mmCIF file of C-alpha atoms in Angstrom:
data_model
loop_
_atom_site.group_PDB
_atom_site.id
_atom_site.type_symbol
_atom_site.label_atom_id
_atom_site.label_comp_id
_atom_site.label_asym_id
_atom_site.label_seq_id
_atom_site.Cartn_x
_atom_site.Cartn_y
_atom_site.Cartn_z
ATOM 1 C CA UNK A 1 15.753 -11.014 -8.264
ATOM 2 C CA UNK A 2 16.390 -8.465 -5.705
ATOM 3 C CA UNK A 3 13.044 -9.111 -3.788
ATOM 4 C CA UNK A 4 12.880 -8.848 -0.162
ATOM 5 C CA UNK A 5 11.131 -11.433 1.815
ATOM 6 C CA UNK A 6 7.513 -10.754 2.318
ATOM 7 C CA UNK A 7 6.794 -9.782 5.839
ATOM 8 C CA UNK A 8 3.595 -10.615 7.996
ATOM 9 C CA UNK A 9 2.663 -9.040 11.233
ATOM 10 C CA UNK A 10 0.380 -10.557 13.632
ATOM 11 C CA UNK A 11 -1.711 -8.080 15.813
ATOM 12 C CA UNK A 12 -3.243 -10.010 18.766
ATOM 13 C CA UNK A 13 -3.671 -9.255 22.415
ATOM 14 C CA UNK A 14 -3.853 -12.865 23.506
ATOM 15 C CA UNK A 15 -0.150 -13.757 23.764
ATOM 16 C CA UNK A 16 -0.711 -17.625 23.424
ATOM 17 C CA UNK A 17 -2.773 -17.107 20.390
ATOM 18 C CA UNK A 18 -0.515 -14.570 18.763
ATOM 19 C CA UNK A 19 2.549 -17.246 19.293
ATOM 20 C CA UNK A 20 0.346 -19.954 17.777
ATOM 21 C CA UNK A 21 -0.666 -17.960 14.801
ATOM 22 C CA UNK A 22 3.122 -16.748 14.267
ATOM 23 C CA UNK A 23 4.335 -20.553 14.676
ATOM 24 C CA UNK A 24 1.708 -21.626 12.020
ATOM 25 C CA UNK A 25 2.761 -18.924 9.803
ATOM 26 C CA UNK A 26 6.584 -19.672 10.250
ATOM 27 C CA UNK A 27 5.766 -23.292 9.389
ATOM 28 C CA UNK A 28 3.464 -22.726 6.406
ATOM 29 C CA UNK A 29 5.768 -19.761 4.969
ATOM 30 C CA UNK A 30 9.273 -20.488 6.223
ATOM 31 C CA UNK A 31 10.740 -17.488 3.742
ATOM 32 C CA UNK A 32 8.446 -14.984 5.227
ATOM 33 C CA UNK A 33 9.422 -12.507 8.051
ATOM 34 C CA UNK A 34 6.962 -13.015 10.933
ATOM 35 C CA UNK A 35 6.385 -10.674 13.516
ATOM 36 C CA UNK A 36 3.991 -10.038 16.376
ATOM 37 C CA UNK A 37 2.695 -7.429 18.649
ATOM 38 C CA UNK A 38 -0.124 -7.004 21.348
ATOM 39 C CA UNK A 39 -1.776 -3.751 20.601
ATOM 40 C CA UNK A 40 -2.848 -1.582 17.234
ATOM 41 C CA UNK A 41 -0.550 1.230 18.759
ATOM 42 C CA UNK A 42 2.555 -1.134 18.704
ATOM 43 C CA UNK A 43 1.438 -2.300 15.103
ATOM 44 C CA UNK A 44 1.240 1.422 13.800
ATOM 45 C CA UNK A 45 4.666 2.275 15.241
ATOM 46 C CA UNK A 46 6.376 -0.844 13.926
ATOM 47 C CA UNK A 47 4.679 -0.368 10.480
ATOM 48 C CA UNK A 48 6.215 3.065 10.302
ATOM 49 C CA UNK A 49 9.777 1.905 10.396
ATOM 50 C CA UNK A 50 9.095 -1.502 8.498
ATOM 51 C CA UNK A 51 5.974 -1.575 6.398
ATOM 52 C CA UNK A 52 4.618 -4.967 6.480
ATOM 53 C CA UNK A 53 3.272 -6.572 3.353
ATOM 54 C CA UNK A 54 0.212 -8.000 5.407
ATOM 55 C CA UNK A 55 -1.011 -7.257 8.897
ATOM 56 C CA UNK A 56 -3.229 -9.968 10.668
ATOM 57 C CA UNK A 57 -5.404 -7.683 12.598
ATOM 58 C CA UNK A 58 -7.781 -8.780 15.804
ATOM 59 C CA UNK A 59 -10.879 -6.757 16.009
ATOM 60 C CA UNK A 60 -10.950 -6.622 19.818
ATOM 61 C CA UNK A 61 -7.756 -4.944 20.956
ATOM 62 C CA UNK A 62 -7.225 -2.531 24.013
ATOM 63 C CA UNK A 63 -6.716 0.813 23.135
ATOM 64 C CA UNK A 64 -7.148 1.488 19.384
ATOM 65 C CA UNK A 65 -9.557 -1.062 18.031
ATOM 66 C CA UNK A 66 -8.517 -3.363 15.265
ATOM 67 C CA UNK A 67 -11.212 -1.722 12.918
ATOM 68 C CA UNK A 68 -9.944 1.674 13.874
ATOM 69 C CA UNK A 69 -6.282 0.454 13.444
ATOM 70 C CA UNK A 70 -7.384 -0.953 10.024
ATOM 71 C CA UNK A 71 -8.656 2.437 8.729
ATOM 72 C CA UNK A 72 -5.286 4.191 9.874
ATOM 73 C CA UNK A 73 -3.298 1.548 7.941
ATOM 74 C CA UNK A 74 -4.981 2.379 4.791
ATOM 75 C CA UNK A 75 -4.052 5.836 5.193
ATOM 76 C CA UNK A 76 -0.557 5.689 6.891
ATOM 77 C CA UNK A 77 0.601 2.524 4.916
ATOM 78 C CA UNK A 78 -1.315 2.110 1.700
ATOM 79 C CA UNK A 79 0.910 -0.704 0.486
ATOM 80 C CA UNK A 80 0.005 -2.882 3.474
ATOM 81 C CA UNK A 81 -2.838 -5.387 3.151
ATOM 82 C CA UNK A 82 -4.985 -6.142 6.406
ATOM 83 C CA UNK A 83 -6.735 -9.230 6.999
ATOM 84 C CA UNK A 84 -8.972 -9.481 9.798
ATOM 85 C CA UNK A 85 -8.411 -12.366 12.098
ATOM 86 C CA UNK A 86 -11.314 -12.655 14.585
ATOM 87 C CA UNK A 87 -13.525 -14.625 16.859
ATOM 88 C CA UNK A 88 -16.493 -12.679 15.426
ATOM 89 C CA UNK A 89 -18.234 -14.206 12.618
ATOM 90 C CA UNK A 90 -21.292 -12.080 11.868
ATOM 91 C CA UNK A 91 -22.328 -9.890 8.831
ATOM 92 C CA UNK A 92 -22.073 -6.720 10.902
ATOM 93 C CA UNK A 93 -18.350 -7.512 11.943
ATOM 94 C CA UNK A 94 -17.713 -8.481 8.154
ATOM 95 C CA UNK A 95 -19.319 -5.341 6.964
ATOM 96 C CA UNK A 96 -17.182 -3.008 9.321
ATOM 97 C CA UNK A 97 -13.928 -4.605 8.400
ATOM 98 C CA UNK A 98 -14.663 -4.126 4.769
ATOM 99 C CA UNK A 99 -15.435 -0.428 5.325
ATOM 100 C CA UNK A 100 -12.298 0.048 7.462
ATOM 101 C CA UNK A 101 -10.313 -1.291 4.485
ATOM 102 C CA UNK A 102 -9.663 -4.998 5.375
ATOM 103 C CA UNK A 103 -8.548 -7.060 2.218
ATOM 104 C CA UNK A 104 -10.026 -9.989 3.738
ATOM 105 C CA UNK A 105 -11.510 -11.565 6.803
ATOM 106 C CA UNK A 106 -10.769 -15.021 8.582
ATOM 107 C CA UNK A 107 -12.261 -16.271 11.594
ATOM 108 C CA UNK A 108 -9.795 -17.628 14.169
ATOM 109 C CA UNK A 109 -11.164 -21.030 13.729
ATOM 110 C CA UNK A 110 -10.656 -21.094 10.035
ATOM 111 C CA UNK A 111 -6.808 -20.318 10.308
ATOM 112 C CA UNK A 112 -5.493 -23.605 9.371
ATOM 113 C CA UNK A 113 -8.221 -24.139 6.712
ATOM 114 C CA UNK A 114 -8.165 -20.536 4.870
ATOM 115 C CA UNK A 115 -5.634 -18.383 6.017
ATOM 116 C CA UNK A 116 -2.808 -19.905 4.076
ATOM 117 C CA UNK A 117 -4.531 -19.671 0.696
ATOM 118 C CA UNK A 118 -5.815 -16.232 1.167
ATOM 119 C CA UNK A 119 -2.429 -14.999 1.943
ATOM 120 C CA UNK A 120 -1.147 -16.546 -1.085
ATOM 121 C CA UNK A 121 -3.984 -15.141 -3.259
ATOM 122 C CA UNK A 122 -3.246 -11.459 -1.774
ATOM 123 C CA UNK A 123 0.256 -11.403 -2.166
ATOM 124 C CA UNK A 124 0.182 -13.034 -5.504
ATOM 125 C CA UNK A 125 -2.308 -10.286 -6.740
ATOM 126 C CA UNK A 126 -0.023 -7.746 -5.500
ATOM 127 C CA UNK A 127 3.096 -9.194 -7.149
ATOM 128 C CA UNK A 128 1.134 -9.327 -10.485
ATOM 129 C CA UNK A 129 -0.127 -5.697 -10.201
ATOM 130 C CA UNK A 130 3.454 -4.458 -9.379
ATOM 131 C CA UNK A 131 5.306 -6.440 -12.248
#
């Protein structure tokens, strides 16, 4: 099967947390290509060259916000799934993420419990849709 490795881009301005999430992803999904950047601008630039399958997007970013970037991803890279990864767990934040086009919403405290299965579900559904 000539399939390429799934790719995940972590967009998180707090470097320690970004590194931690990337490490967790590499352990959980060793066959995936994992990359990380600190701003939405970097994410959008990187995605122009190599469209990631999934972007884990923080809401609070310097410059372009995660919500605004999610909306831009929906337009510029329609095949990319965006999962909001944030400290904020309010109905308002969840609603704003849905309106922006996020495919899922995970709080940072839920990463180890929920992120793996959410990624498997999203990528599995996409694989079934394209086959």
